[in-house]
Coordinates of C-alpha atoms and ligand atoms in Angstrom, one line a residue:
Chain A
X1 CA 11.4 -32.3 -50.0
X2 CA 14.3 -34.2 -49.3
X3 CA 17.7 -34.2 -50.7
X4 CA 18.8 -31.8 -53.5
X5 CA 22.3 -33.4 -54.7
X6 CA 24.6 -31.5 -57.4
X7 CA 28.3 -30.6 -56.4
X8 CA 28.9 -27.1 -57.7
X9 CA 32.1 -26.1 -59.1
X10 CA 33.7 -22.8 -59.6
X11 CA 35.2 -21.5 -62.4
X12 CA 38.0 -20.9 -60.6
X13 CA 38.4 -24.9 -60.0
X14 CA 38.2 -25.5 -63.8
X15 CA 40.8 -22.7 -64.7
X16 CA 43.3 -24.0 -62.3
X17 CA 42.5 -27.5 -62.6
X18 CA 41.5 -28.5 -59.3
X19 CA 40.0 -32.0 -60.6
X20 CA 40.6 -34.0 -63.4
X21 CA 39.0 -33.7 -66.3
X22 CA 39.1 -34.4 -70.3
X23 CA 38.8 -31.7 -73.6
X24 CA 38.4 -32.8 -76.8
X25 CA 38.4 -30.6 -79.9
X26 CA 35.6 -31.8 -82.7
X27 CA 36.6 -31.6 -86.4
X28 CA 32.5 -30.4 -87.7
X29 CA 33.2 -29.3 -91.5
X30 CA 30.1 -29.5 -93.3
X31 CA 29.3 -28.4 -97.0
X32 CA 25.6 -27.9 -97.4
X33 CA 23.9 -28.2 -101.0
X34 CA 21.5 -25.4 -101.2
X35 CA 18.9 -27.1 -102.7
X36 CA 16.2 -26.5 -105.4
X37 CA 14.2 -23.5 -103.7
X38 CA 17.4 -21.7 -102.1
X39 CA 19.8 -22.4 -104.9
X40 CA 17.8 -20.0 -107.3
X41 CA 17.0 -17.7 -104.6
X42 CA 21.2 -17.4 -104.3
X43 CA 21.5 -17.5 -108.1
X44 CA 19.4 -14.6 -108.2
X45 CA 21.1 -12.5 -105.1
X46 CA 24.2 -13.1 -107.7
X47 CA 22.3 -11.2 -110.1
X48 CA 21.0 -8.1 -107.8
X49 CA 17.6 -9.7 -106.9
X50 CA 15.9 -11.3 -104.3
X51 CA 13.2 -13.8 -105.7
X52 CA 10.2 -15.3 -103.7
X53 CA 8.1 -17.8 -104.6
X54 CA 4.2 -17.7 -105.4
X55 CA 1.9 -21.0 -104.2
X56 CA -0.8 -21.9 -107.1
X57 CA -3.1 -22.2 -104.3
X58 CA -3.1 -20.2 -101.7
X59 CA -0.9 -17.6 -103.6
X60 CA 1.0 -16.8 -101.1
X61 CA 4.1 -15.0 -102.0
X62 CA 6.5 -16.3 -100.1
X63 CA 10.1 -15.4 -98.7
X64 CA 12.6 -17.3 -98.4
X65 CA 11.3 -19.7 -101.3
X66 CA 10.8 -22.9 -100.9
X67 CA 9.6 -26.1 -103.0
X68 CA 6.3 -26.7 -101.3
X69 CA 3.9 -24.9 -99.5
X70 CA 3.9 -25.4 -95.9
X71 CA -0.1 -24.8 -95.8
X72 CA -1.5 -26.5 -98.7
X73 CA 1.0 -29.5 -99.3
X74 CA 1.6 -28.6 -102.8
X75 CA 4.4 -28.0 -105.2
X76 CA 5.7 -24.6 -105.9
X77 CA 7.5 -23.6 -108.9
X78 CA 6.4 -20.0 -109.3
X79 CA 9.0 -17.5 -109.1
X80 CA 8.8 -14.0 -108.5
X81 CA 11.3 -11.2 -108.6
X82 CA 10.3 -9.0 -105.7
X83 CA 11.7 -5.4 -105.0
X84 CA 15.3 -4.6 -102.9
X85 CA 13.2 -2.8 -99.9
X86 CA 11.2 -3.3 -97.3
X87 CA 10.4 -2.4 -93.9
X88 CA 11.7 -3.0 -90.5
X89 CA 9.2 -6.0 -89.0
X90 CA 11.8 -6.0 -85.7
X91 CA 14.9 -5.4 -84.9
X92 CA 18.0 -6.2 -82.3
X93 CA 21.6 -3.7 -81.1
X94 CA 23.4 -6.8 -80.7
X95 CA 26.9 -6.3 -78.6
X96 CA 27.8 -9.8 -78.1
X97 CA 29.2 -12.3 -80.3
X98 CA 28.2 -16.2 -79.6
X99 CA 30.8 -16.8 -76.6
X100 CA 29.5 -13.6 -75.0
X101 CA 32.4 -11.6 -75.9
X102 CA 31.7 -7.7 -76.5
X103 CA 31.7 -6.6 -79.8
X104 CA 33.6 -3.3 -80.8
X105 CA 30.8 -2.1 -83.1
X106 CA 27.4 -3.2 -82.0
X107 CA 25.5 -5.3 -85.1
X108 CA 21.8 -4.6 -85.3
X109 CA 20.0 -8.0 -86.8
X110 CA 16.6 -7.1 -88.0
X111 CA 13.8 -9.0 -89.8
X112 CA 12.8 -7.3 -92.8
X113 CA 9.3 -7.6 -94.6
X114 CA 10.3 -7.6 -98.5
X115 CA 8.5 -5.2 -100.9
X116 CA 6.4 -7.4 -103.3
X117 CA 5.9 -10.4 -100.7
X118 CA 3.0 -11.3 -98.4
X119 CA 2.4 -8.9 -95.9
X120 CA 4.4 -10.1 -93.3
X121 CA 7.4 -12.3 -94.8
X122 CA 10.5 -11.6 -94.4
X123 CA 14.5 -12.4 -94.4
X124 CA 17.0 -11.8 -91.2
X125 CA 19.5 -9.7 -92.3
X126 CA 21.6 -7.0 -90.5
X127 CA 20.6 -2.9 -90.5
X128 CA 23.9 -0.4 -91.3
X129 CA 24.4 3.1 -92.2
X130 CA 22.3 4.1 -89.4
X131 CA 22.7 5.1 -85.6
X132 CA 21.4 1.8 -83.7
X133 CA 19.3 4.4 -81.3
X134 CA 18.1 6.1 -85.0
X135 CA 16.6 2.2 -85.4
X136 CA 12.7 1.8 -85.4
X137 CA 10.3 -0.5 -86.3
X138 CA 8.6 0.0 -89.6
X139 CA 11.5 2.2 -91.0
X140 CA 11.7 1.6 -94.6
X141 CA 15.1 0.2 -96.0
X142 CA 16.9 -0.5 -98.9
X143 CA 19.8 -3.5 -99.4
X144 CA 23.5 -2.2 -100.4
X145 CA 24.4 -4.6 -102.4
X146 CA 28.7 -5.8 -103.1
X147 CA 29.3 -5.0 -106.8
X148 CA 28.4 -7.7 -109.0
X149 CA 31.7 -9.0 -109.3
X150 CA 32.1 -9.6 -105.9
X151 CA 28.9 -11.4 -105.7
X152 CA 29.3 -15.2 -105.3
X153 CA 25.0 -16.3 -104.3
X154 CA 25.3 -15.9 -101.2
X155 CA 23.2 -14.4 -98.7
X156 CA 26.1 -11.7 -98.0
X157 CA 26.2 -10.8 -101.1
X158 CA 23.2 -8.2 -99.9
X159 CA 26.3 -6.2 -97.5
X160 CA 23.2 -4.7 -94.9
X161 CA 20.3 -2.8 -95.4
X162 CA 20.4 0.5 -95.2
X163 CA 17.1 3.0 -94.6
X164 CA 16.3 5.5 -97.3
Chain B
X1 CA -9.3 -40.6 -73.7
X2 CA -7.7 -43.4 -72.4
X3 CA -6.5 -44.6 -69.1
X4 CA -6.4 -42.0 -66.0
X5 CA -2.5 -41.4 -65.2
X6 CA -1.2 -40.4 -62.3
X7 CA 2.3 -38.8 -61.2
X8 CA 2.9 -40.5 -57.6
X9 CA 6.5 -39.4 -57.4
X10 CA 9.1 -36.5 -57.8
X11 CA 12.7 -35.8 -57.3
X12 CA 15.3 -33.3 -58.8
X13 CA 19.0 -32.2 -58.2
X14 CA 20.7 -29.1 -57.5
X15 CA 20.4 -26.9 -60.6
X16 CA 24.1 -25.4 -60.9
X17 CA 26.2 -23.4 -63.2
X18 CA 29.3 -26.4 -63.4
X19 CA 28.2 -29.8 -62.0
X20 CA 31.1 -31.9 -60.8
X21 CA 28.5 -34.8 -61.5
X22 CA 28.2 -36.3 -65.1
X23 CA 25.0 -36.6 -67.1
X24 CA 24.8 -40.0 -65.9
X25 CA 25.3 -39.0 -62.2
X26 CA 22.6 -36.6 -62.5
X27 CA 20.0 -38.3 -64.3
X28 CA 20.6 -41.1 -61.5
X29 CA 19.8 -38.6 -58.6
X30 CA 17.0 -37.3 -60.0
X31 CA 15.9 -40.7 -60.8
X32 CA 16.5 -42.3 -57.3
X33 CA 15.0 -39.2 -55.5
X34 CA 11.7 -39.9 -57.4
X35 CA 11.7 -43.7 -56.6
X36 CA 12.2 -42.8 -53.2
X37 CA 9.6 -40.2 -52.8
X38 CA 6.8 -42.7 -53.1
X39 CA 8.9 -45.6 -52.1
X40 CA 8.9 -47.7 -55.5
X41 CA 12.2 -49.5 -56.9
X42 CA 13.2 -49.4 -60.2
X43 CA 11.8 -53.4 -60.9
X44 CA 8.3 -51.3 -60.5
X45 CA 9.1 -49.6 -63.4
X46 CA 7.7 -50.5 -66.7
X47 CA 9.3 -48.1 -69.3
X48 CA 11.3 -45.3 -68.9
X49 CA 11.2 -41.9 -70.8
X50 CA 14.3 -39.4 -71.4
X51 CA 14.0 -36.0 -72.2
X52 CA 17.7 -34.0 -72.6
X53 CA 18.5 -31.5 -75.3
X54 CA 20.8 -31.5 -78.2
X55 CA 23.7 -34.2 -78.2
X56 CA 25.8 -30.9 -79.2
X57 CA 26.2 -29.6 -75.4
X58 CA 27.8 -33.0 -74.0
X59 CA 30.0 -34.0 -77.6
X60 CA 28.7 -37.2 -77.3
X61 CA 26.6 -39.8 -80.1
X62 CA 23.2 -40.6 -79.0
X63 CA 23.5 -38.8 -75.4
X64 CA 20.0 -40.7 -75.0
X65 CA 21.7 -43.9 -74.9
X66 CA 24.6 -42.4 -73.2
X67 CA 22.8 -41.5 -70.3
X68 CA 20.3 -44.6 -70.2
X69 CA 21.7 -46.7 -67.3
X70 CA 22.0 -43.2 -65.1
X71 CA 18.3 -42.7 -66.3
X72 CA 17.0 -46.5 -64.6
X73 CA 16.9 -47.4 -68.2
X74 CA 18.6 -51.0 -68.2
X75 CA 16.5 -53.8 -69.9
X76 CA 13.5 -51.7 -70.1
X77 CA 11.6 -50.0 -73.0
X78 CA 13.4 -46.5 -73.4
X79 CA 12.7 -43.4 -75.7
X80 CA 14.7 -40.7 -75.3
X81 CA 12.5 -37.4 -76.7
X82 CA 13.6 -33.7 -78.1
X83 CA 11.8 -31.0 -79.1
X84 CA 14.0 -28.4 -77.6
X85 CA 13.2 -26.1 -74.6
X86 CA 9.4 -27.9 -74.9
X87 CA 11.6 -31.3 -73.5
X88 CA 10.8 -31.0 -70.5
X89 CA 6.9 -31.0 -70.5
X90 CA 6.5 -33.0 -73.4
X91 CA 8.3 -36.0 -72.2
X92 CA 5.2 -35.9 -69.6
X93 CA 2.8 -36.1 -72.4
X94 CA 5.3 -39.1 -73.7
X95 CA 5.3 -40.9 -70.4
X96 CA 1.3 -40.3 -70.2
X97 CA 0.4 -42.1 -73.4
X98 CA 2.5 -45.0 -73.1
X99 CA 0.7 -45.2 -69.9
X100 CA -3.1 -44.0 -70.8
X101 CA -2.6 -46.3 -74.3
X102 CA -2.2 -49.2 -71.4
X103 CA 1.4 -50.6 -72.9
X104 CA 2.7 -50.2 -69.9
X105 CA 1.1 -49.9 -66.4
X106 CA 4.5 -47.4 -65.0
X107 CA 6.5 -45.4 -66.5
X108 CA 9.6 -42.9 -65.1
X109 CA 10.7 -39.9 -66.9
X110 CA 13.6 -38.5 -66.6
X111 CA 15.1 -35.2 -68.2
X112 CA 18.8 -34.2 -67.5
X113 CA 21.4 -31.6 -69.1
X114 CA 24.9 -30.6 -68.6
X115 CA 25.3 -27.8 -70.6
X116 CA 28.6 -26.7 -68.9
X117 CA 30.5 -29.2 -71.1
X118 CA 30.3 -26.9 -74.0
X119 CA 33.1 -24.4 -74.3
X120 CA 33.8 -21.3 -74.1
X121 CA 30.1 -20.9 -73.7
X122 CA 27.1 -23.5 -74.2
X123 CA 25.4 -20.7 -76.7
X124 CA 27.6 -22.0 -79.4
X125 CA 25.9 -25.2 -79.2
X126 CA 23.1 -22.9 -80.5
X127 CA 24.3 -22.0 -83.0
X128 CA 23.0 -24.5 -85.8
X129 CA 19.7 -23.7 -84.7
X130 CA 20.0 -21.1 -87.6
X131 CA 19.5 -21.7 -91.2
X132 CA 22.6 -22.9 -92.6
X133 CA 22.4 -20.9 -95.8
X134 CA 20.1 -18.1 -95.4
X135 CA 21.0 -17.0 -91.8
X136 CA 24.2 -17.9 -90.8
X137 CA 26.4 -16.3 -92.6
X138 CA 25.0 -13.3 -90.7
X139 CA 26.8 -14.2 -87.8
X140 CA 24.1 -14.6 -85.9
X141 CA 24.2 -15.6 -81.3
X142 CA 21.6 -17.4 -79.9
X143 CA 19.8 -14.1 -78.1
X144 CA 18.8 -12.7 -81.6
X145 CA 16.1 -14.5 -81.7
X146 CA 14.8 -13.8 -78.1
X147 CA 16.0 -10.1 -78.9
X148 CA 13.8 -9.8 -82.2
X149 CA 10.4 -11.1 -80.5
X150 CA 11.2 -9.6 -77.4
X151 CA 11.4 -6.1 -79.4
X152 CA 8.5 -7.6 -81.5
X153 CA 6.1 -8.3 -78.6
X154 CA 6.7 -4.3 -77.0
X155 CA 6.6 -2.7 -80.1
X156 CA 2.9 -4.2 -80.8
X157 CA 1.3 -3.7 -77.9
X158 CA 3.0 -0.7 -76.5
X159 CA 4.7 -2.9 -73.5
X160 CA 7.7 -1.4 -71.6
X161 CA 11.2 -2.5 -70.4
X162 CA 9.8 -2.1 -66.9
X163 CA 6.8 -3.8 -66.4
X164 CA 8.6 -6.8 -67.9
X165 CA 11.5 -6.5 -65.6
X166 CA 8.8 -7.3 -62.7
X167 CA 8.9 -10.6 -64.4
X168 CA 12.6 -11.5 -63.6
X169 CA 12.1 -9.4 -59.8
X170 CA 9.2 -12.2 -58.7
X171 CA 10.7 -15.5 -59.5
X172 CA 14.4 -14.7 -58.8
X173 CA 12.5 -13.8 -55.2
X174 CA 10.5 -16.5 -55.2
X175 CA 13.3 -18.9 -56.1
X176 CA 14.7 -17.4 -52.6
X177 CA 12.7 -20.8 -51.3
X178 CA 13.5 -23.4 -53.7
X179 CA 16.2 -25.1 -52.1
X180 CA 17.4 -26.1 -55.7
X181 CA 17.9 -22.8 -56.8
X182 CA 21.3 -21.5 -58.9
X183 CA 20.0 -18.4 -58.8
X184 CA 17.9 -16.6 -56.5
X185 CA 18.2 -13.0 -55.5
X186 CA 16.7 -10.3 -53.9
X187 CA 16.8 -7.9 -56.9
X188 CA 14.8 -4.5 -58.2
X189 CA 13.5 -3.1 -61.4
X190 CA 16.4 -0.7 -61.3
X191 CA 18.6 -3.5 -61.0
X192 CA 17.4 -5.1 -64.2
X193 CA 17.6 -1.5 -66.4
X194 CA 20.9 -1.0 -65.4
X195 CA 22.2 -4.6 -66.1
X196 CA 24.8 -4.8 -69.1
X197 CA 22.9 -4.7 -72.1
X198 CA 23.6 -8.2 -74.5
X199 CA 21.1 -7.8 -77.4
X200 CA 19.1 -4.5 -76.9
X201 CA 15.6 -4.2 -75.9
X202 CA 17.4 -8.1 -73.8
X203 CA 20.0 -7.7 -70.6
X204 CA 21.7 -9.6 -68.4
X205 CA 18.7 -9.4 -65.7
X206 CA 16.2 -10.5 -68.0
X207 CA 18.0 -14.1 -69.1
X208 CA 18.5 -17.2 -67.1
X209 CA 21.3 -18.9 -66.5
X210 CA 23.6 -21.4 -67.8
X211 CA 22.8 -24.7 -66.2
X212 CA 23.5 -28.5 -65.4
X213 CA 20.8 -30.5 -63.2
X214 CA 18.3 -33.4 -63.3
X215 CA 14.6 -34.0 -62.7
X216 CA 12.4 -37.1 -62.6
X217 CA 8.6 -38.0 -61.9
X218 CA 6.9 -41.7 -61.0
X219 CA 3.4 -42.1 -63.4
X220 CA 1.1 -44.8 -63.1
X221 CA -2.0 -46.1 -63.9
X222 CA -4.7 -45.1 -61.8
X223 CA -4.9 -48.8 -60.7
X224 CA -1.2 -48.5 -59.1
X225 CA -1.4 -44.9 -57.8
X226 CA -2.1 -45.8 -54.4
X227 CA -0.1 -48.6 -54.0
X228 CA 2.6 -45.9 -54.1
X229 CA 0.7 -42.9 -53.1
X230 CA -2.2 -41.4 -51.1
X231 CA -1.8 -38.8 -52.7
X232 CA -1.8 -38.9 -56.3
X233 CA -1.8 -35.8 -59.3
X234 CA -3.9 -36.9 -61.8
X235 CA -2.8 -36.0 -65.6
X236 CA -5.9 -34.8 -66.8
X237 CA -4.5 -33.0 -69.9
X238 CA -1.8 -32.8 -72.4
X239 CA -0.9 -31.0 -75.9
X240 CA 1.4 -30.1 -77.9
X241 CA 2.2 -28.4 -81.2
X242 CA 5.0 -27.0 -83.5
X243 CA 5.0 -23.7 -85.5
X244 CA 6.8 -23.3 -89.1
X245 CA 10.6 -23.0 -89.1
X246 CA 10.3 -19.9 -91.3
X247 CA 10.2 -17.8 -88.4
X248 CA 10.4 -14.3 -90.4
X249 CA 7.4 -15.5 -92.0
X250 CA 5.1 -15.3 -88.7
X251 CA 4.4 -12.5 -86.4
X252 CA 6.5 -12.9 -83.2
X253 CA 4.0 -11.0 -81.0
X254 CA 2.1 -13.6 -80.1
X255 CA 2.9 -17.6 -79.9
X256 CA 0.5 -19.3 -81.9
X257 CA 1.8 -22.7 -81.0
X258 CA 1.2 -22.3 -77.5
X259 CA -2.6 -21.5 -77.6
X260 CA -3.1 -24.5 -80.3
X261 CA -1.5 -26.9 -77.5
X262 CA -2.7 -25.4 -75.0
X263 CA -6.3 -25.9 -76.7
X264 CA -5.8 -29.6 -77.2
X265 CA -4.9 -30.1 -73.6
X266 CA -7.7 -27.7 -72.3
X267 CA -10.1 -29.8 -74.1
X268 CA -8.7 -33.2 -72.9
X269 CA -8.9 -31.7 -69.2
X270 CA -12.7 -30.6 -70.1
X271 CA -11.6 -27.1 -69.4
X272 CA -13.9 -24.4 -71.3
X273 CA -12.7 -21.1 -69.1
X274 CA -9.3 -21.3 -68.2
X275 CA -8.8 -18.2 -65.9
X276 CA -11.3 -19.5 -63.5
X277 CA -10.4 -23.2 -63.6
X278 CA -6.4 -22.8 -63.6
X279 CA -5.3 -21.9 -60.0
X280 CA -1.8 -22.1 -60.4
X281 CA 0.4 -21.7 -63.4
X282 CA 4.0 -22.5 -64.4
X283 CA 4.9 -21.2 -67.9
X284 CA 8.2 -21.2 -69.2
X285 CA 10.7 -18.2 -68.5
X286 CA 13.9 -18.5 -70.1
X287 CA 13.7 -15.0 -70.4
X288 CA 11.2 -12.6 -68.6
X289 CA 9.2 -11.2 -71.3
X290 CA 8.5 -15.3 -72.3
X291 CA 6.5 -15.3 -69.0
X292 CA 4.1 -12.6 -70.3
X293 CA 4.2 -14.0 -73.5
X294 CA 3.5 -17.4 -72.7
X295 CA 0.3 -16.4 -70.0
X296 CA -1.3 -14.9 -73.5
X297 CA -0.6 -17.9 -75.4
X298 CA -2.4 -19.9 -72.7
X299 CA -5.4 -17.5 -73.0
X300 CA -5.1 -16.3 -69.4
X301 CA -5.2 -13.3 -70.2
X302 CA -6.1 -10.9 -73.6
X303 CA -2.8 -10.5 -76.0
X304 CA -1.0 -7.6 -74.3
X305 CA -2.5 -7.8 -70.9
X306 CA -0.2 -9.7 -69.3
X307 CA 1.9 -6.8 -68.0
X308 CA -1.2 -5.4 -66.2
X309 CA -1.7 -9.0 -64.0
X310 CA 1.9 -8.9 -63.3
X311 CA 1.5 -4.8 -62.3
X312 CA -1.3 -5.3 -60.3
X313 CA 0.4 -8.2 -58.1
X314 CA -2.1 -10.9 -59.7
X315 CA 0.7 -13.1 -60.3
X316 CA 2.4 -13.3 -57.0
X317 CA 1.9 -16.6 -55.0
X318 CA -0.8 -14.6 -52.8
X319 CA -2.4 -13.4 -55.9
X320 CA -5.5 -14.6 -57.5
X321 CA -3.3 -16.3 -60.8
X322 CA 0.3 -17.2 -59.0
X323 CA 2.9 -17.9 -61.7
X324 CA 6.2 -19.3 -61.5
X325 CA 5.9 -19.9 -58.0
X326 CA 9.3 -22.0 -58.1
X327 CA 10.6 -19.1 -59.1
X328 CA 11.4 -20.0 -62.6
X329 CA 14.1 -20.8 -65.3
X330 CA 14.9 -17.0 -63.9
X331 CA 15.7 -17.8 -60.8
X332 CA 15.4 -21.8 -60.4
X333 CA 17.7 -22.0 -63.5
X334 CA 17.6 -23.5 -67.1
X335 CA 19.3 -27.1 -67.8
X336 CA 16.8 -27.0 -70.7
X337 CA 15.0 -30.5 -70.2
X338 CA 14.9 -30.5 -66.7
X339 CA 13.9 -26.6 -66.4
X340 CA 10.8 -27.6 -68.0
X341 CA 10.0 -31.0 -66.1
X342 CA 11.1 -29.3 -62.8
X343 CA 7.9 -26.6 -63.8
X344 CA 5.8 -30.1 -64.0
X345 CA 7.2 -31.2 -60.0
X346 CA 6.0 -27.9 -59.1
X347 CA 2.5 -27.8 -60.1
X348 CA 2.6 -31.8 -58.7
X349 CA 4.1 -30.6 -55.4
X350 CA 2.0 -27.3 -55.0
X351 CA -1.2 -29.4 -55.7
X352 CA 0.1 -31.8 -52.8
X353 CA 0.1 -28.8 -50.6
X354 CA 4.2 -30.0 -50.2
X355 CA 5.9 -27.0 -51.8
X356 CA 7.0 -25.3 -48.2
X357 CA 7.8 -21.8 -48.3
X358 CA 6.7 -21.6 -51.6
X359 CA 2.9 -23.1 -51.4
X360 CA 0.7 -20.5 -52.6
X361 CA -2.0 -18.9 -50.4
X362 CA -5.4 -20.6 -52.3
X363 CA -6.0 -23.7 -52.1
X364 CA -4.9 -25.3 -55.7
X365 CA -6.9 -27.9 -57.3
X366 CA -5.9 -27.5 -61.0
X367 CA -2.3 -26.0 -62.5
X368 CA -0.9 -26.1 -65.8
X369 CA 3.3 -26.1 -66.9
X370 CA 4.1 -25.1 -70.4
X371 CA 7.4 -25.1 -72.2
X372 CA 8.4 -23.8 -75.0
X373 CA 11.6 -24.1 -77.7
X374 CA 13.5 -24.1 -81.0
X375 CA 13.0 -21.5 -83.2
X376 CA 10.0 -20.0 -81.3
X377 CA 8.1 -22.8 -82.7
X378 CA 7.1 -25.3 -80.1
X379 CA 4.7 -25.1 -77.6
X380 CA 4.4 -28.1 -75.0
X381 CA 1.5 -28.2 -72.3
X382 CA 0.7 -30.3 -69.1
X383 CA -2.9 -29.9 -66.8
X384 CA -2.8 -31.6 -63.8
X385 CA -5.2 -31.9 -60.9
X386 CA -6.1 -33.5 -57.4
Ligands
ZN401 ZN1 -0.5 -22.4 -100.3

């Protein structure tokens, strides 16, 4: 088992430029349409609701909606209001941002299983008013909406969830 | 089911946190060291397969084409393949059907990352793994996902942060004798606990590392094998399969994806009992809980039990199931790609009764590497045997 070639190099090296190297900053601006499915699930977060969709064949009611159904290969076009709680399905105390940096207040991401879906779908959103070790799975929780003005469809236009 | 294929060569570089090498310069260690392992040169080589993760990490267009000449890849049939942390194994099951089809007699894959390029950190490059509408906005890092069906897979079956911190304890110990390893290290349970917790129930201990490093395997018919071998691995299985992006839609306590490749492969290798027929195991182990995770998956053990094989010692190289006896993504490291084809060498070098301080204490005749990836989605499974 023969020769194991790499060169490590230290951090140290990089910071104080012991070799050459190149950077290069990217310009990556994107604007993403939303689409049919996702475009009336943020019209409705505009209005205070979070819609799902229903599939005429397997009628599963599904969340986040979506045009087709994964499982039977059909159109959906069913809409369904569904209610602003749920419950805890699992959760995360996250202290780190993306480049590993500690956050100040810990952000606790949690999927939650909406009221009025299939058992078992749910959305990622975040978990507030609450003491992260307070946290548990299947706690029930409500969204906290921004006032309707403020609301633009968008995903944060739900602020957190909160339990209650 | 096609031709027999055999893997008749292996090499792999240094995993380490910052290569001074390039892509290129990797991929071409990796690549030469398998050439040389069973003597061939690279005019023996039919086709050439490339597994490396998202062009993200290295800022550069088509890193597949980028890295080809480095990869052996000049004039020849070339595919590079991604289907994220599962790379590594599935470009195996690539290299094995262009080989079993019979298009091509020979084949070398190679897999090679350089995450390092990415800064400040390579878990930005992550990033757009998210939904772009419905997630992030949240703000969501890379380990949330890991976090949620870490947290997911304890909750439902009562596991504790303990028993899964044995996980990250064996293969940074094993890893002690892969002379590849970034990270090896004597370490203890305690250790793990006390480690600086990132994304609560996940800590420091219980992740792998940032890596860059290459790997590379020789396949051939089962005409060629000898002419480069006496001792050839035979391929006798692969699957692979991919799980619905709508991860909040699916229960994260158990992967799905996994056991449905796993079945395919198991079936191809005539396999009807797994946990007497597979001697040696290498499942992927990104993070420790993914080891227990993954064993389930394969069916080696009832969902939830895989705590109790690891408690009881089962799962050390002297024990009746040894997993990760490289010592892992834990303690080997994780250049994605090549973390998962370097779990293939393994199994290929253990089965030769070649991996030194590392060979297990029963004699091997069978062993299985899985990978795994995206948004807990893909599963990606090789069987091979002597
Ligand atoms: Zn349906």
């Amino acid at each position: 088992m023969k020769n194991f070639f790499a060169t490590p190099l230290r951090d140290e090296d990089f910071k104080k430029k012991n070799f050459c190297y190149e950077t290069w900053i990217g310009n990556c601006f994107y604007a993403w349409d939303c689409g049919k499915a996702i475009g009336r699930y943020l019209e409705g977060l505009k209005e205070g609701k979070i819609l799902g969709v229903k599939c005429p064949k397997c009628e599963r009611i599904m969340v986040p909606p979506r045009i087709f159904c994964e499982w039977c290969f059909v159109l959906v076009e069913d809409f369904v209001e569904l209610k602003d709680t749920g419950k805890i399905n699992t959760f995360s105390i996250s202290y780190i941002s993306w480049d590993m940096k500690r956050l100040e207040k810990p952000q606790i991401p949690a999927v939650i299983e909406i009221d009025g879906a299939s058992p078992g779908y749910g959305i990622l959103h975040l978990i507030s008013e609450v003491d992260p070790k307070d946290v548990k799975v299947g706690m029930r929780v409500k969204a906290v909406w921004k006032e309707e003005k403020e609301r633009e469809g968008k995903i944060t236009d739900i602020k957190y969830f909160r339990p209650y | 089911m096609g031709r027999r294929v055999a893997i008749v060569g292996a090499g792999m570089t240094k995993f380490v946190r910052r290569a001074k090498e390039t892509g290129k310069e990797l991929a071409y260690y990796a690549a030469k060291a398998a050439l040389d392992s069973c003597g061939a040169k690279l005019k023996d080589i039919d086709a050439v397969v490339l597994g490396s993760a998202p062009d993200t990490f290295d800022g550069v267009h088509m890193k597949g084409e980028y890295l080809s000449c480095g990869a052996g890849a000049f004039g020849k049939p070339y595919l590079r393949c991604y289907v994220g942390g599962g790379t590594g194994v599935f470009s195996v099951a690539v290299g094995w059907y262009y080989i079993a089809s019979g298009i091509f007699d020979t084949c070398l894959v190679v897999c090679e990352e350089k995450m390092s390029s990415y800064q400040p950190h390579p878990q930005g490059a992550f990033l757009t793994i998210f939904d772009h509408t419905t997630e992030r906005p949240l703000g969501p890092n890379l380990l949330w996902i890991f976090a949620l069906e870490m947290q997911r897979y304890m909750q439902t079956y009562g596991i504790k942060k303990e028993e899964i911190a044995l996980v990250a304890v064996k293969n940074k110990k094993n890893a002690l004798d892969h002379p590849a390893a970034q990270i090896a290290q004597e370490i203890t349970v305690e250790d793990v606990l006390k480690s600086e917790v990132l994304c609560y129930p996940v800590q420091r201990l219980d992740v792998s590392p940032v890596s860059d490093g290459a790997c590379a395997i020789v396949m051939t018919n089962e005409y060629l094998a000898r002419r480069f071998t006496d001792k050839p691995v035979w391929v006798s299985g692969v699957g692979w399969c991919l799980d619905t992006a709508y991860w909040t839609n699916r229960d994260l306590c158990y992967p799905r994806y996994v056991e449905e490749a796993a079945r395919m492969a198991y079936k191809m290798a005539g396999i009807r009992n797994p946990r007497r027929e597979i001697d040696v195991v290498e499942p992927y182990d990104p993070f420790d809980y993914k080891e227990l995770h993954h064993l389930e998956g394969l069916l080696l053990c009832d969902r939830g039990e895989a705590p109790q094989l690891l408690v009881d010692g089962k799962t050390q190289r002297d024990g009746e199931l040894p997993v990760c006896p490289s010592g892992g993504l834990l303690g080997v490291g994780n250049p994605i790609s090549a973390a998962g084809l370097m779990k293939v060498i393994e199994i290929f070098w253990q089965l030769r009764g070649e991996a030194g301080k590392r060979q297990i204490a029963k004699k091997a005749k069978r062993g299985l590497a899985q990978a795994w990836g995206d948004l807990m989605q893909v599963g990606t499974v090789v069987i091979l045997e002597v």
